[in-house]
PDB file of C-alpha atoms in Angstrom:
ATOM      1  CA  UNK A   1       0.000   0.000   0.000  1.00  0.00           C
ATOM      2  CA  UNK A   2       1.645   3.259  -0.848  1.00  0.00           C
ATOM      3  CA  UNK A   3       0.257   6.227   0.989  1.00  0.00           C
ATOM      4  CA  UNK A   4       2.114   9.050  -2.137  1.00  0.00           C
ATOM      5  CA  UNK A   5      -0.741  11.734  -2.801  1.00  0.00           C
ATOM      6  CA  UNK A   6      -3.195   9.981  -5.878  1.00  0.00           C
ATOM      7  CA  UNK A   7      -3.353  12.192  -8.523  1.00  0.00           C
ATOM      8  CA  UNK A   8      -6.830  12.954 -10.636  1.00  0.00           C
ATOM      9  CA  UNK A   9      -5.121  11.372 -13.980  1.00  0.00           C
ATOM     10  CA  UNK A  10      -4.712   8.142 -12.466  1.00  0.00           C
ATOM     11  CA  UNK A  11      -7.195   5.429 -13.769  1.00  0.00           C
ATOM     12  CA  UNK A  12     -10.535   4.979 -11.689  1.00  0.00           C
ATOM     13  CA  UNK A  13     -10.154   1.378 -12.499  1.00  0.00           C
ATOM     14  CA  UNK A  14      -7.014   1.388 -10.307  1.00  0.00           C
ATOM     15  CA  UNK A  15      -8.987   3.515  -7.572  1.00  0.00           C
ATOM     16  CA  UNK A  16     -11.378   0.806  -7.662  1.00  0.00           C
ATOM     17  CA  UNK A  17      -9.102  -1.975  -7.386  1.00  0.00           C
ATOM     18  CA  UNK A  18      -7.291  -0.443  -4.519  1.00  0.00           C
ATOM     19  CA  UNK A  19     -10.409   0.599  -2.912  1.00  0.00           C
ATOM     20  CA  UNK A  20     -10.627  -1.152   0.696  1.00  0.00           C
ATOM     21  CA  UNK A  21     -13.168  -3.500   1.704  1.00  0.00           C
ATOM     22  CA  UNK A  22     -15.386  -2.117   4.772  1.00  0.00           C
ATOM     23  CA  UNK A  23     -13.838  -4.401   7.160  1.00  0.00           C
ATOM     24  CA  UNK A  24     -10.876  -3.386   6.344  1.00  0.00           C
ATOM     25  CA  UNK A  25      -9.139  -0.315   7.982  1.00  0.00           C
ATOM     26  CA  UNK A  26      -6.877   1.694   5.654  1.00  0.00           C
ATOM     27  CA  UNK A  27      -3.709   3.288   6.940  1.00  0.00           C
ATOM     28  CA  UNK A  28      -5.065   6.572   6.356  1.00  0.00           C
ATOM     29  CA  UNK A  29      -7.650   5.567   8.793  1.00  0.00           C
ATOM     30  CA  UNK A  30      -6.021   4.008  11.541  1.00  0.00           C
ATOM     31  CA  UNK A  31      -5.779   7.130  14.233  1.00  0.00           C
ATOM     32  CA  UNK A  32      -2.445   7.673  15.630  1.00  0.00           C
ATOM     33  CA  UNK A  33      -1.317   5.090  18.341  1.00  0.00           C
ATOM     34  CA  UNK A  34      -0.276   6.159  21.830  1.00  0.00           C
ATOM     35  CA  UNK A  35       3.276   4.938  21.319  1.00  0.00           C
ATOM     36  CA  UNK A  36       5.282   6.238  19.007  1.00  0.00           C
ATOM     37  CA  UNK A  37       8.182   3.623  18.250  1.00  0.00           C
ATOM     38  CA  UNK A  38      11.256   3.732  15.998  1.00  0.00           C
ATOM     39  CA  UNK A  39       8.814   2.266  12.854  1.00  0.00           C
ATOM     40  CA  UNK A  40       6.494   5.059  12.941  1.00  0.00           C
ATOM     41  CA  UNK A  41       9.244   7.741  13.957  1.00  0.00           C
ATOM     42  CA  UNK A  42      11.382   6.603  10.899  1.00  0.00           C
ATOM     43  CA  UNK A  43       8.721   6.832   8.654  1.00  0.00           C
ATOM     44  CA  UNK A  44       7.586  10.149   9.458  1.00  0.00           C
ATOM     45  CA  UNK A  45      11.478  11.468   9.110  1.00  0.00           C
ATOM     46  CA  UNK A  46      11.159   9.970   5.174  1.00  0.00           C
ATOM     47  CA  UNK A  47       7.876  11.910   4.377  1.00  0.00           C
ATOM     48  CA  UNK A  48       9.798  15.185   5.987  1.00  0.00           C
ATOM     49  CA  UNK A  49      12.853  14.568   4.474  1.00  0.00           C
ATOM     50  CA  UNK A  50      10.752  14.088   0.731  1.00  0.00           C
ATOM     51  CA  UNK A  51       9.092  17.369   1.735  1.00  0.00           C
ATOM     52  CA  UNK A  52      11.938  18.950   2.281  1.00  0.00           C
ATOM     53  CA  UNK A  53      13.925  17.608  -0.676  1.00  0.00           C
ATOM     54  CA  UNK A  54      10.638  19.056  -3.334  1.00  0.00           C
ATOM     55  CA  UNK A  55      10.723  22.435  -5.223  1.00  0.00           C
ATOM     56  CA  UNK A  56       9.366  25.018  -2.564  1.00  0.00           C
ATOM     57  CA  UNK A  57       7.124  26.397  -5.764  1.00  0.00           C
ATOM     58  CA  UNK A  58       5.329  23.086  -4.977  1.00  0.00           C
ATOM     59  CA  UNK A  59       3.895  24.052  -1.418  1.00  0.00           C
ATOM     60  CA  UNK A  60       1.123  22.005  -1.917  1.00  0.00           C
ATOM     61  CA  UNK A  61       2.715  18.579  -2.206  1.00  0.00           C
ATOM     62  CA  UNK A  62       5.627  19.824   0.063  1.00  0.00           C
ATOM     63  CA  UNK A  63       2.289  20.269   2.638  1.00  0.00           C
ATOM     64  CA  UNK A  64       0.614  17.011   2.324  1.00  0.00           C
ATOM     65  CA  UNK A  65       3.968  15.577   2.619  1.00  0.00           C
ATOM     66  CA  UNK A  66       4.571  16.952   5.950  1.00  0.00           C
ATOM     67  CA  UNK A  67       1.128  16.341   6.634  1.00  0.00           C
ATOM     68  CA  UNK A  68       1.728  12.520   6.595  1.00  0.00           C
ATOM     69  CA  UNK A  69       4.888  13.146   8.591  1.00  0.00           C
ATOM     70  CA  UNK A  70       2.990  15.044  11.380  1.00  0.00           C
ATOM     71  CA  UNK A  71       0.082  12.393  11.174  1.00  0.00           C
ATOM     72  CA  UNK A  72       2.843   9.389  12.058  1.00  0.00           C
ATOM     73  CA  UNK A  73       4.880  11.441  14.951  1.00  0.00           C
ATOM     74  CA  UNK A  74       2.798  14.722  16.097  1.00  0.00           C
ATOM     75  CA  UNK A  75       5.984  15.239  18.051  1.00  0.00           C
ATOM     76  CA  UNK A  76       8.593  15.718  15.365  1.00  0.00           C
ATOM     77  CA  UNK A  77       9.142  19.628  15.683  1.00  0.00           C
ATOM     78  CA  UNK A  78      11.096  20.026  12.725  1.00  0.00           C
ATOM     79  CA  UNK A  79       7.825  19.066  10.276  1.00  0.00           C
ATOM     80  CA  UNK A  80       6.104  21.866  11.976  1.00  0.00           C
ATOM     81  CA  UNK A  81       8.724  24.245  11.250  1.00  0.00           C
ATOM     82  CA  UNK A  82       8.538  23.117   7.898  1.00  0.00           C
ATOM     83  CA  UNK A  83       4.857  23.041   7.082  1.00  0.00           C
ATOM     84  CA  UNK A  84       5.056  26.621   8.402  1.00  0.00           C
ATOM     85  CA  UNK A  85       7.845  27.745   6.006  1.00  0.00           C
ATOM     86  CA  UNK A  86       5.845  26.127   2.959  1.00  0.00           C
ATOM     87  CA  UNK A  87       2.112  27.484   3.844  1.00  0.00           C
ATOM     88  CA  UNK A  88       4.180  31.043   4.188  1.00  0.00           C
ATOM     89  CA  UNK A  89       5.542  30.474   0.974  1.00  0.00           C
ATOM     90  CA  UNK A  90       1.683  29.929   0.179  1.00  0.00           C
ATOM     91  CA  UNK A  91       1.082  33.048   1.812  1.00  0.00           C
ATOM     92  CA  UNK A  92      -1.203  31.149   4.068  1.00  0.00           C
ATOM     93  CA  UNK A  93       0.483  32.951   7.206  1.00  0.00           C
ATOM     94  CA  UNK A  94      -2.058  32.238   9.987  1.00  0.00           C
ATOM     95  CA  UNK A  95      -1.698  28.289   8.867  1.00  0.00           C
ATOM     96  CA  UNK A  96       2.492  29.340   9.462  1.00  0.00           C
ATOM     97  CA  UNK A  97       1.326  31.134  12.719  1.00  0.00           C
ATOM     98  CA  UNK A  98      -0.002  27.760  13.815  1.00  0.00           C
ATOM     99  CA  UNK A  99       2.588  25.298  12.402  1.00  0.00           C
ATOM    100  CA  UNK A 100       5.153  27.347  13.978  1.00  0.00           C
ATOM    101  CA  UNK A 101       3.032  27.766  17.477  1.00  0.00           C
ATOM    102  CA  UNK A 102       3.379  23.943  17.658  1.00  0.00           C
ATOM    103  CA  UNK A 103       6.971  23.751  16.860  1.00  0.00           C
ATOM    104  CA  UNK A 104       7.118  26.161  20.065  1.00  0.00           C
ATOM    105  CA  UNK A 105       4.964  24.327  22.010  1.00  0.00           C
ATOM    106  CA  UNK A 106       7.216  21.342  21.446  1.00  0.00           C
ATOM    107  CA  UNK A 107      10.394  23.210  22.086  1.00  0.00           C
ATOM    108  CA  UNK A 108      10.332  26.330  23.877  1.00  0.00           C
ATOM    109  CA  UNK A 109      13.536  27.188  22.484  1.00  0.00           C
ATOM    110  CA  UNK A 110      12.955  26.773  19.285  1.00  0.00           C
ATOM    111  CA  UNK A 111      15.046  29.092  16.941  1.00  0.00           C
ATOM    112  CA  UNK A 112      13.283  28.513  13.744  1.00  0.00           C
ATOM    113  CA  UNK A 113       9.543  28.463  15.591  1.00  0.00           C
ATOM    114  CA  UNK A 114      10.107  32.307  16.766  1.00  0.00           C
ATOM    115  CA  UNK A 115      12.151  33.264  13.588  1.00  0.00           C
ATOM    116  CA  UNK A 116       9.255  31.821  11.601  1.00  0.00           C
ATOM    117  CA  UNK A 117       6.524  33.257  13.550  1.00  0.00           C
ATOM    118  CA  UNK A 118       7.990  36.690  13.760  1.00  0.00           C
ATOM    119  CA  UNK A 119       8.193  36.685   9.922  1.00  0.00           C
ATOM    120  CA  UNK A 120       4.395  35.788   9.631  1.00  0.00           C
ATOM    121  CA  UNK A 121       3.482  38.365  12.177  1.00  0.00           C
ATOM    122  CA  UNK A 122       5.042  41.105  10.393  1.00  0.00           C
ATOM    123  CA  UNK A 123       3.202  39.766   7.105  1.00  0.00           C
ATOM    124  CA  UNK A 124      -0.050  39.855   8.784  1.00  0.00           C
ATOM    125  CA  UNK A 125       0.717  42.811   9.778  1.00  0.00           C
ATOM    126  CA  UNK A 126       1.188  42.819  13.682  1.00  0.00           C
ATOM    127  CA  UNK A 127       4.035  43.824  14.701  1.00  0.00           C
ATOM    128  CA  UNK A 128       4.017  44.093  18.557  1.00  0.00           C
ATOM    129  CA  UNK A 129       3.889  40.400  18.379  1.00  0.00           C
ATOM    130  CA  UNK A 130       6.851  40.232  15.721  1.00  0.00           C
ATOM    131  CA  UNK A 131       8.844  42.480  18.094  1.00  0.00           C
ATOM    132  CA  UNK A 132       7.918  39.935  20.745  1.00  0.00           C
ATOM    133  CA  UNK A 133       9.364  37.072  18.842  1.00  0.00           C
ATOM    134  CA  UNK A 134      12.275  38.571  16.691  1.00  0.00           C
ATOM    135  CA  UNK A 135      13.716  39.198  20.310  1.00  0.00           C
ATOM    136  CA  UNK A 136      12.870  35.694  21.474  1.00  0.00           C
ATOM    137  CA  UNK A 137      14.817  34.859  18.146  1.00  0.00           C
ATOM    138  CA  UNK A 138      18.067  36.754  18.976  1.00  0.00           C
ATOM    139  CA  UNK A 139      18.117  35.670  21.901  1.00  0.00           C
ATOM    140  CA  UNK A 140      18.808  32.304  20.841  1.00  0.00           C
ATOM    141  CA  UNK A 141      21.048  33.476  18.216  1.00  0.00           C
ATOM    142  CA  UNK A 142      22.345  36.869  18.820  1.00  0.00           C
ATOM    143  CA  UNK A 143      25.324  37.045  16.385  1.00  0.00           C
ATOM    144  CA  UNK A 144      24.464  34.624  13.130  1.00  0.00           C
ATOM    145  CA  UNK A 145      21.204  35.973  12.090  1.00  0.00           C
ATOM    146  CA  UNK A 146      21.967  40.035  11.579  1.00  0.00           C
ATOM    147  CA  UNK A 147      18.489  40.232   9.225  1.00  0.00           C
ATOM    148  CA  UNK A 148      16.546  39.580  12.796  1.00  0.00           C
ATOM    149  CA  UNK A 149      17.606  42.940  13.724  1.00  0.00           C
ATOM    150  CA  UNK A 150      16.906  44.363  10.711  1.00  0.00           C
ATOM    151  CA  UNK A 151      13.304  43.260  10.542  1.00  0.00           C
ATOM    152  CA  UNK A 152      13.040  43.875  14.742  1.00  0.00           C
ATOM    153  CA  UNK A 153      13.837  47.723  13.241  1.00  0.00           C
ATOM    154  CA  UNK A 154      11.392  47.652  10.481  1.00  0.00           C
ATOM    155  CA  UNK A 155       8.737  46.618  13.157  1.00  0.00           C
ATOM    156  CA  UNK A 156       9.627  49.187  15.499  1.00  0.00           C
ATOM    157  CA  UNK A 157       9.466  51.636  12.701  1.00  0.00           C
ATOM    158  CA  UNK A 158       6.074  51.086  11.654  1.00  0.00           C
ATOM    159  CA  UNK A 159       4.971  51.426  15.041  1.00  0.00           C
ATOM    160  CA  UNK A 160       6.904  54.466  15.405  1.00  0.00           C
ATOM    161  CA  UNK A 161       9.538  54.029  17.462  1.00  0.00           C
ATOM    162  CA  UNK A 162      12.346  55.389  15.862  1.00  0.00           C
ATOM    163  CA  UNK A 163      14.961  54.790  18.424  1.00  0.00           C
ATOM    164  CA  UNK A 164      14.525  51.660  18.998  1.00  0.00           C
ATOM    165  CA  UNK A 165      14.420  51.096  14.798  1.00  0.00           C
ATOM    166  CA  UNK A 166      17.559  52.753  14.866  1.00  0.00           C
ATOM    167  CA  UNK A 167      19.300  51.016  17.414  1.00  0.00           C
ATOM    168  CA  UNK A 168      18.118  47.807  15.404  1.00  0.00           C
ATOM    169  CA  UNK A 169      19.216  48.765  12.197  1.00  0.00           C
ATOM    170  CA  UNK A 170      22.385  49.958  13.452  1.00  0.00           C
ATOM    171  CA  UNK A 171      23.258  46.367  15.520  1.00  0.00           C
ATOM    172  CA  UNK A 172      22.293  44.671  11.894  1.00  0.00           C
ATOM    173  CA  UNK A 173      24.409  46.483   9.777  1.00  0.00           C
ATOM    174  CA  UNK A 174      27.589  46.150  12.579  1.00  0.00           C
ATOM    175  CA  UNK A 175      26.686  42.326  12.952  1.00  0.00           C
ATOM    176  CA  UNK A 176      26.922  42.443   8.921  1.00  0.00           C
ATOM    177  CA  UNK A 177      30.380  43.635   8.820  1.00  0.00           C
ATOM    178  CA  UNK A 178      31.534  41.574  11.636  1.00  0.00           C
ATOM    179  CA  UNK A 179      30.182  38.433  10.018  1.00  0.00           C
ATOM    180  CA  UNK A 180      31.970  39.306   6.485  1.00  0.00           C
ATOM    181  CA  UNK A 181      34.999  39.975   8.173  1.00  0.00           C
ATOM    182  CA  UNK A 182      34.950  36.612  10.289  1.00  0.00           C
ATOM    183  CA  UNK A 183      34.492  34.833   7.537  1.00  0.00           C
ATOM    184  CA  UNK A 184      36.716  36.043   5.434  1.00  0.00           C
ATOM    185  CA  UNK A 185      39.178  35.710   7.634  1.00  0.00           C
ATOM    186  CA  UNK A 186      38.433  31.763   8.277  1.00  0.00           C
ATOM    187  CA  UNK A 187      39.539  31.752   4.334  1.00  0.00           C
ATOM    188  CA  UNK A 188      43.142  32.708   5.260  1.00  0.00           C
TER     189      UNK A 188
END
């Protein structure tokens, strides 16, 4: 039984072949078990991994990919993260908002989960809350991401806090230079 997404040009002979009896109980059926053991755990790392490996112009599959992945092990934070990336590629941000709420849920530390969220938030168009969670972000990673501050800046700016925008855009553009320079110099 192969649980890949069916596609509408596919014969409805073959839909009818494969179609299960009623006593029988289809994968897709079965509700999650309790225990989540190494079988189920591996499988859902393949479906992330294939959503991960797809075209990002393909958010659809790359979504019903990590769909199945989340169905088989509802804690694997990383297809969270990544269902949240793909429905903001979609620009299906409150879907992100959730994905990446999860992903926090299941680690409160969760660089990517804040990163992500704060990104949606200032695409909904809150930014308070994107304030709120570029900050959790750097504070995770307060060196390798300089483009946190920069978009912590452009959120204070639109709320009108100028300092504050500066001070951001200011720490971005230093981190920049320090970043070019440290790896430049780890070419020597």
């Amino acid at each position: 039984f192969s649980t890949e997404p069916q596609f509408e040009d596919e014969p409805i002979k073959a839909a009818e072949e494969t179609k299960p009896k009623p006593q029988d109980k289809s994968r897709s059926q079965e509700k999650p078990k309790r225990s989540y053991g190494l079988g189920r755990n591996q499988e859902a790392k393949e479906w992330l991994n294939k959503g991960k490996a797809l075209d990002s112009v393909n958010y659809r599959l790359v979504i019903e990919y990590l769909n199945q992945a989340i169905e088989l092990d509802p804690f694997l934070e990383e297809a969270y993260i990544e269902r949240g990336k793909a429905n903001a590629g979609f620009s299906n941000y409150q879907q992100a908002i959730e994905d990446f709420n999860e992903a926090i849920k299941l680690n409160s530390k969760s660089f990517e989960g804040f990163r992500g969220r704060a990104i949606a938030y200032s695409e909904t168009g809150n930014p308070q809350q994107a304030i709120i969670d570029f900050s959790s972000a750097i504070e995770l990673e307060p060196v390798n991401y300089p483009e946190l501050y920069y978009l912590r800046g452009k959120a204070h700016e639109s709320l009108g806090n100028r300092a504050d925008s500066e001070e951001d855009i200011k720490a971005a553009n230093v981190l920049r230079i320090l970043n070019a320079e440290s790896s430049g110099s780890d070419k020597l």
